[in-house]
């Protein structure tokens, strides 16, 4: 999987090809993208990350 590529920028095929890696990066989500509603364990994989939680 490409470094620094955001989940937001993935195409349907890229998601399919990298699904197992993606699962490891979203299984304990702490950030949500306020543009795309995707979630991630780390903010650097989202285009507009916002920390979730209290
Ligand atoms: Zn996004």
PDB file of C-alpha atoms and ligand atoms in Angstrom:
ATOM      1  CA  UNK A   1       0.000   0.000   0.000  1.00  0.00           C
ATOM      2  CA  UNK A   2       1.308   3.446  -0.916  1.00  0.00           C
ATOM      3  CA  UNK A   3       2.668   5.558   1.923  1.00  0.00           C
ATOM      4  CA  UNK A   4       0.695   8.685   2.739  1.00  0.00           C
ATOM      5  CA  UNK A   5      -2.193   7.676   0.533  1.00  0.00           C
ATOM      6  CA  UNK A   6      -5.423   8.602   2.263  1.00  0.00           C
ATOM      7  CA  UNK A   7      -8.303   6.182   2.542  1.00  0.00           C
ATOM      8  CA  UNK A   8     -10.359   9.002   1.098  1.00  0.00           C
ATOM      9  CA  UNK A   9      -8.322   8.877  -2.100  1.00  0.00           C
ATOM     10  CA  UNK A  10      -8.612   5.126  -2.618  1.00  0.00           C
ATOM     11  CA  UNK A  11     -10.471   3.834  -5.615  1.00  0.00           C
ATOM     12  CA  UNK A  12     -12.764   0.843  -5.407  1.00  0.00           C
ATOM     13  CA  UNK A  13      -9.991  -1.373  -6.819  1.00  0.00           C
ATOM     14  CA  UNK A  14      -7.370  -0.008  -4.416  1.00  0.00           C
ATOM     15  CA  UNK A  15      -9.639  -0.781  -1.488  1.00  0.00           C
ATOM     16  CA  UNK A  16     -10.088  -4.320  -2.738  1.00  0.00           C
ATOM     17  CA  UNK A  17      -6.348  -4.831  -3.280  1.00  0.00           C
ATOM     18  CA  UNK A  18      -5.367  -3.424   0.131  1.00  0.00           C
ATOM     19  CA  UNK A  19      -8.305  -4.599   2.205  1.00  0.00           C
ATOM     20  CA  UNK A  20      -6.314  -6.609   4.744  1.00  0.00           C
ATOM     21  CA  UNK A  21      -3.913  -3.704   5.365  1.00  0.00           C
ATOM     22  CA  UNK A  22      -6.801  -1.271   5.610  1.00  0.00           C
ATOM     23  CA  UNK A  23      -8.583  -3.397   8.207  1.00  0.00           C
ATOM     24  CA  UNK A  24      -5.503  -3.249  10.446  1.00  0.00           C
ATOM     25  CA  UNK A  25      -5.527   0.560  10.195  1.00  0.00           C
ATOM     26  CA  UNK A  26      -9.217   1.091  10.948  1.00  0.00           C
ATOM     27  CA  UNK A  27      -9.980  -1.596  13.546  1.00  0.00           C
ATOM     28  CA  UNK A  28      -9.724   0.841  16.465  1.00  0.00           C
ATOM     29  CA  UNK A  29     -10.828   4.093  14.877  1.00  0.00           C
ATOM     30  CA  UNK A  30      -9.965   7.339  16.645  1.00  0.00           C
ATOM     31  CA  UNK A  31     -10.375   9.767  13.759  1.00  0.00           C
ATOM     32  CA  UNK A  32     -13.182  10.461  11.334  1.00  0.00           C
ATOM     33  CA  UNK A  33     -12.942  12.364   8.071  1.00  0.00           C
ATOM     34  CA  UNK A  34     -15.381  15.255   8.225  1.00  0.00           C
ATOM     35  CA  UNK A  35     -15.558  15.375   4.442  1.00  0.00           C
ATOM     36  CA  UNK A  36     -15.914  11.679   3.565  1.00  0.00           C
ATOM     37  CA  UNK A  37     -17.084  10.052   6.845  1.00  0.00           C
ATOM     38  CA  UNK A  38     -14.293   7.470   6.635  1.00  0.00           C
ATOM     39  CA  UNK A  39     -12.630   6.425   9.909  1.00  0.00           C
ATOM     40  CA  UNK A  40      -9.047   5.512  10.805  1.00  0.00           C
ATOM     41  CA  UNK A  41      -6.838   4.601  13.748  1.00  0.00           C
ATOM     42  CA  UNK A  42      -4.576   7.515  12.768  1.00  0.00           C
ATOM     43  CA  UNK A  43      -5.383  10.924  11.332  1.00  0.00           C
ATOM     44  CA  UNK A  44      -2.810  10.807   8.555  1.00  0.00           C
ATOM     45  CA  UNK A  45      -4.907   8.523   6.376  1.00  0.00           C
ATOM     46  CA  UNK A  46      -7.843  10.928   6.123  1.00  0.00           C
ATOM     47  CA  UNK A  47      -8.136  14.133   4.097  1.00  0.00           C
ATOM     48  CA  UNK A  48      -9.991  16.102   6.819  1.00  0.00           C
ATOM     49  CA  UNK A  49      -9.322  14.179  10.049  1.00  0.00           C
ATOM     50  CA  UNK A  50     -11.153  15.046  13.247  1.00  0.00           C
ATOM     51  CA  UNK A  51     -10.462  13.210  16.512  1.00  0.00           C
ATOM     52  CA  UNK A  52     -13.466  11.274  17.759  1.00  0.00           C
ATOM     53  CA  UNK A  53     -14.436  10.662  21.353  1.00  0.00           C
ATOM     54  CA  UNK A  54     -14.809  12.813  24.395  1.00  0.00           C
TER      55      UNK A  54
HETATM   56 ZN1  LIG B   1     -11.745  12.405   3.513  1.00  0.00          ZN
END
